[in-house]
Short mmCIF file of N, CA and C in Angstrom, two decimals:
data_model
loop_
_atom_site.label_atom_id
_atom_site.label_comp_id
_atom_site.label_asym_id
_atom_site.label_seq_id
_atom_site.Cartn_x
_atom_site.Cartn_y
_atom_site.Cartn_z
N UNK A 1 118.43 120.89 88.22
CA UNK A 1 117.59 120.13 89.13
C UNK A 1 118.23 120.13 90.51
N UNK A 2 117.52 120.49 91.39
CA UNK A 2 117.95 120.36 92.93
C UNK A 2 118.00 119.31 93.44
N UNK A 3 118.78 118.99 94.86
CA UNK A 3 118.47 117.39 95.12
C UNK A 3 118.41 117.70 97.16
N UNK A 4 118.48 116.54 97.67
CA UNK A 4 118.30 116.66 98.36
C UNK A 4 119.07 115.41 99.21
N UNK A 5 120.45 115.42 100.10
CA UNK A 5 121.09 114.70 100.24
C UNK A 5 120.61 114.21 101.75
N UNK A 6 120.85 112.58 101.99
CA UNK A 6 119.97 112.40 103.27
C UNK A 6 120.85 110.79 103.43
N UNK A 7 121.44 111.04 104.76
CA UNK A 7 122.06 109.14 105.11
C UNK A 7 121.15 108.81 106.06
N UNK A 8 120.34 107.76 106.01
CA UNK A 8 120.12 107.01 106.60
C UNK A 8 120.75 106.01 107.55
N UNK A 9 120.67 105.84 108.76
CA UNK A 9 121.22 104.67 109.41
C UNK A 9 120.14 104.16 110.11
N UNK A 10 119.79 103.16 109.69
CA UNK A 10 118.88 102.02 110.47
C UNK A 10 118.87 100.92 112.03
N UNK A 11 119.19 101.09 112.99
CA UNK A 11 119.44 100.12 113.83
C UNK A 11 118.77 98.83 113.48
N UNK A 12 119.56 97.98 113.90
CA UNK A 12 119.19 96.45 113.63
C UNK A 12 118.06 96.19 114.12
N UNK A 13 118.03 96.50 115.24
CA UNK A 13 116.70 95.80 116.07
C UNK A 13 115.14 97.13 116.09
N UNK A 14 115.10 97.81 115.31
CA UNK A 14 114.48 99.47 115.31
C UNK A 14 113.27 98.69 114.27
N UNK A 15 113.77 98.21 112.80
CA UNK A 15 112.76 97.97 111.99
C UNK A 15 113.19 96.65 111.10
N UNK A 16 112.93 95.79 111.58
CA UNK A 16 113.84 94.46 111.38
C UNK A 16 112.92 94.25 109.79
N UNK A 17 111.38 94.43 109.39
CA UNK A 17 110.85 93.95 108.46
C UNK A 17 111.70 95.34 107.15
N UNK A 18 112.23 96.40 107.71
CA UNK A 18 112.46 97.05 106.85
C UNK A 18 113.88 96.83 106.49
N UNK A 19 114.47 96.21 107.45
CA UNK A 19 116.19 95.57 106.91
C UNK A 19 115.93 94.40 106.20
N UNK A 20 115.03 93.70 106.30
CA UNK A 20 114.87 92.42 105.65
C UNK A 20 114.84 92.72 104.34
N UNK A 21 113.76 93.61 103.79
CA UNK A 21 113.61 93.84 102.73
C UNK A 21 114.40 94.53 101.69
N UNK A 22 115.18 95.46 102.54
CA UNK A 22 116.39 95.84 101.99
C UNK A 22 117.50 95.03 101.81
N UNK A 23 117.49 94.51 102.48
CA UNK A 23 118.66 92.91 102.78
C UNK A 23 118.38 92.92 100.98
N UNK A 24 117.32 91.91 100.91
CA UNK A 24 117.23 91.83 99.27
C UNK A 24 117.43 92.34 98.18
N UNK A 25 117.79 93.86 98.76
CA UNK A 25 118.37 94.57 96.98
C UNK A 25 119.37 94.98 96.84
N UNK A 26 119.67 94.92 95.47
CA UNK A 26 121.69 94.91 95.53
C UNK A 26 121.87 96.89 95.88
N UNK A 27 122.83 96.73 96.47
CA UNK A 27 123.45 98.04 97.70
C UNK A 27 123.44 99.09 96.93
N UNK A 28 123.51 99.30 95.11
CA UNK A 28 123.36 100.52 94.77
C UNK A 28 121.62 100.94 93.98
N UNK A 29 121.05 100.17 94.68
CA UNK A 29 119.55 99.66 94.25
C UNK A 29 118.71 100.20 95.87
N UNK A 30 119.70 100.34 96.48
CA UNK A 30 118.68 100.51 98.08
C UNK A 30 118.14 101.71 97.79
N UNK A 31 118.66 103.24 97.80
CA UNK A 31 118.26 104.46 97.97
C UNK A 31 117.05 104.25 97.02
N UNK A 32 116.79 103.87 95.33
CA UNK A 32 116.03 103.83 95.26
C UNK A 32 114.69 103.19 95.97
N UNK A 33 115.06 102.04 96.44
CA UNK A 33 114.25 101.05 97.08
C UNK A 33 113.55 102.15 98.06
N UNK A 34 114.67 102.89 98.66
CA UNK A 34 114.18 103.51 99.73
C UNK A 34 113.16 104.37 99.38
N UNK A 35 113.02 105.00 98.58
CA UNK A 35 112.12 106.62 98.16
C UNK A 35 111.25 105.89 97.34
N UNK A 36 111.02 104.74 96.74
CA UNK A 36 109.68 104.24 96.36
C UNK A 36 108.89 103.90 97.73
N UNK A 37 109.50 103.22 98.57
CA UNK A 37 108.74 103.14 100.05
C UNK A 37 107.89 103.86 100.69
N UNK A 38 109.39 105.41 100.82
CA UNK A 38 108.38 106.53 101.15
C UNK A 38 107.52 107.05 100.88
N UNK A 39 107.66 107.20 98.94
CA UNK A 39 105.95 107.51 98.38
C UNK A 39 105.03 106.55 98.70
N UNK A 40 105.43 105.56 98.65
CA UNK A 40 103.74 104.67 99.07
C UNK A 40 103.49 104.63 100.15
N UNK A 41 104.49 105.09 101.31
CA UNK A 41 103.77 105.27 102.71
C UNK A 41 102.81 106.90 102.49
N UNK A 42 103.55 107.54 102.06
CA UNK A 42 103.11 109.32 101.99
C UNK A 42 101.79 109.29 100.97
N UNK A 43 101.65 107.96 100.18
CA UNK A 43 100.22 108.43 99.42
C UNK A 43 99.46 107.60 100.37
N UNK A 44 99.87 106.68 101.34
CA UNK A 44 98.93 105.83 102.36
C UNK A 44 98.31 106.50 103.67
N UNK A 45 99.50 107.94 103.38
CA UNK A 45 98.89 108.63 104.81
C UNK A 45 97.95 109.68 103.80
N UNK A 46 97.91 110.34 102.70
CA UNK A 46 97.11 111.12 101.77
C UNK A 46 95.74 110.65 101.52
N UNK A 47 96.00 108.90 101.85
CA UNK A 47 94.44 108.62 101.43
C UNK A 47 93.14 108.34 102.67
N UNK A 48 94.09 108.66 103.75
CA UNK A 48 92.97 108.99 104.74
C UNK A 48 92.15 107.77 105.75
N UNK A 49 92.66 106.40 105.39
CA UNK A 49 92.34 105.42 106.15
C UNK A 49 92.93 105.04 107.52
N UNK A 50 94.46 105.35 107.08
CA UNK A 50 95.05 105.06 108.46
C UNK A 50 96.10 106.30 108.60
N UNK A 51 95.34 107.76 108.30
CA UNK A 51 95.78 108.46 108.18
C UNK A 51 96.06 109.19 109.63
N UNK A 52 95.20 109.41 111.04
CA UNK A 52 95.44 109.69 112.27
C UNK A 52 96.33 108.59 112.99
N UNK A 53 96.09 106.84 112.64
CA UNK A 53 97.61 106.73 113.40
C UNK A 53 98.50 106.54 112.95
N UNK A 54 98.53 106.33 111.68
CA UNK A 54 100.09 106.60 110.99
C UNK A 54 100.94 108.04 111.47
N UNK A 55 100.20 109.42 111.56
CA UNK A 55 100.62 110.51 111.77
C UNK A 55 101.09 110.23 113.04
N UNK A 56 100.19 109.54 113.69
CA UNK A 56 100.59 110.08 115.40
C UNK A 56 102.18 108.84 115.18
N UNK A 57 101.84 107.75 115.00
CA UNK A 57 102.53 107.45 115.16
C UNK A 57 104.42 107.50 114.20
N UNK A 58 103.80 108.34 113.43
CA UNK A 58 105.37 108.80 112.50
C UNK A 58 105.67 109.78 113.75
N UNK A 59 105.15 110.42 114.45
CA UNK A 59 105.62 111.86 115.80
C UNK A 59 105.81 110.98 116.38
N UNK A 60 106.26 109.73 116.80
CA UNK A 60 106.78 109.29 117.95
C UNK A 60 106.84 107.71 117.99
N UNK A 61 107.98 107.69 117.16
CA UNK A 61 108.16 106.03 116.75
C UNK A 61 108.54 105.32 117.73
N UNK A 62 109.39 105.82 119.21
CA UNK A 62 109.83 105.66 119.71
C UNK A 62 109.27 105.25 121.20
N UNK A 63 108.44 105.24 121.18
CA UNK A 63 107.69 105.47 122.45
C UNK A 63 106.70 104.15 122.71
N UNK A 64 106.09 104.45 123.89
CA UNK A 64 105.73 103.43 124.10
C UNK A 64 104.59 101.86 123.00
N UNK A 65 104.35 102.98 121.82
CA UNK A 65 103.30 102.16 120.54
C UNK A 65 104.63 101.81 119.70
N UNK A 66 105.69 101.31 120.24
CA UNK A 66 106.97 100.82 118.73
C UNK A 66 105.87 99.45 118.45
N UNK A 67 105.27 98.49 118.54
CA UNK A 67 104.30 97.67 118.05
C UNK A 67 103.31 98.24 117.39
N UNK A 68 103.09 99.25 117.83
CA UNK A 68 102.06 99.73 116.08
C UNK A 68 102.65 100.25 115.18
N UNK A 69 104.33 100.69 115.39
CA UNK A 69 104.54 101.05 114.09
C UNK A 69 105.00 99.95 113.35
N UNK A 70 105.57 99.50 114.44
CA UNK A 70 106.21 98.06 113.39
C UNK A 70 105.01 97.27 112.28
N UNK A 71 103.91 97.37 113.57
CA UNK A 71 102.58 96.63 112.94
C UNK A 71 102.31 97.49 111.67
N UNK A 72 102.38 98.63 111.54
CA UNK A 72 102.24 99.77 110.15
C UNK A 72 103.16 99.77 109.62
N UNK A 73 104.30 99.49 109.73
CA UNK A 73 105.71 99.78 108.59
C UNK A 73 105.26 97.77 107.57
N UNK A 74 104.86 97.10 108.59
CA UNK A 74 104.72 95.54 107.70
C UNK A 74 103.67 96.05 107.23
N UNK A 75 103.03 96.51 107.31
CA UNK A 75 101.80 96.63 105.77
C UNK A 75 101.93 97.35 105.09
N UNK A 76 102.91 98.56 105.26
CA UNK A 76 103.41 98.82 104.58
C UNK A 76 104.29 98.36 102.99
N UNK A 77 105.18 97.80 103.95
CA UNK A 77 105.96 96.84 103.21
C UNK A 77 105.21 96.30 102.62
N UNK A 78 104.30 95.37 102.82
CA UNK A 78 103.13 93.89 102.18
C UNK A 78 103.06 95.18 100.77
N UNK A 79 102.38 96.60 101.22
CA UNK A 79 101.72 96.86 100.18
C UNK A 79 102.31 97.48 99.09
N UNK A 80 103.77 97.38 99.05
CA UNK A 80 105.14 97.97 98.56
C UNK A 80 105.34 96.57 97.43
N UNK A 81 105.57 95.45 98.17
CA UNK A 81 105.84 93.92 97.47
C UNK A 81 104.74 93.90 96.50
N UNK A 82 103.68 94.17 97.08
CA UNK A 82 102.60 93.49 96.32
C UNK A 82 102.55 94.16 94.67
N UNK A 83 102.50 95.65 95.13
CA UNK A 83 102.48 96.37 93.60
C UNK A 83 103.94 96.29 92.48
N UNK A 84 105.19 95.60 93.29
CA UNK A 84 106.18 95.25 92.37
C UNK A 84 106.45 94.35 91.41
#
């Protein structure tokens, strides 16, 4: 089986609802935490509702819309909690 090795570093102030939530799981529990996230963002952009600004805004988190992603990474999240 192949894998695929990847560190993350998060700034504090970048995605505060996504440190929070990680805050909550014990430290050898995160990576998973992490890659269940990503699939439910990646089947949220597959299903086509908020599929043009999620895209635009995954190309450019940085820029002047950081309030819509933040505003999209928390519903994210909401919709991550909810199915656990």
């Amino acid at each position: 089986m192949s894998s695929l090795r990847i560190v993350v570093k998060i700034p504090t102030g970048t995605y505060p609802e996504l440190l929070a939530d990680l805050g909550t799981v014990a430290t050898r529990a995160r990576a998973e935490r992490l890659r269940v996230l990503a699939m439910v963002g990646l089947r949220d952009l597959r299903q086509g509702s908020s599929r043009g600004q999620a895209s635009a805004n995954l190309q450019h988190p940085m820029e002047d819309n950081e309030a819509e992603v933040k505003k999209s990474a928390t519903t994210i999240i909401r919709k991550l909690t909810q199915g656990l």
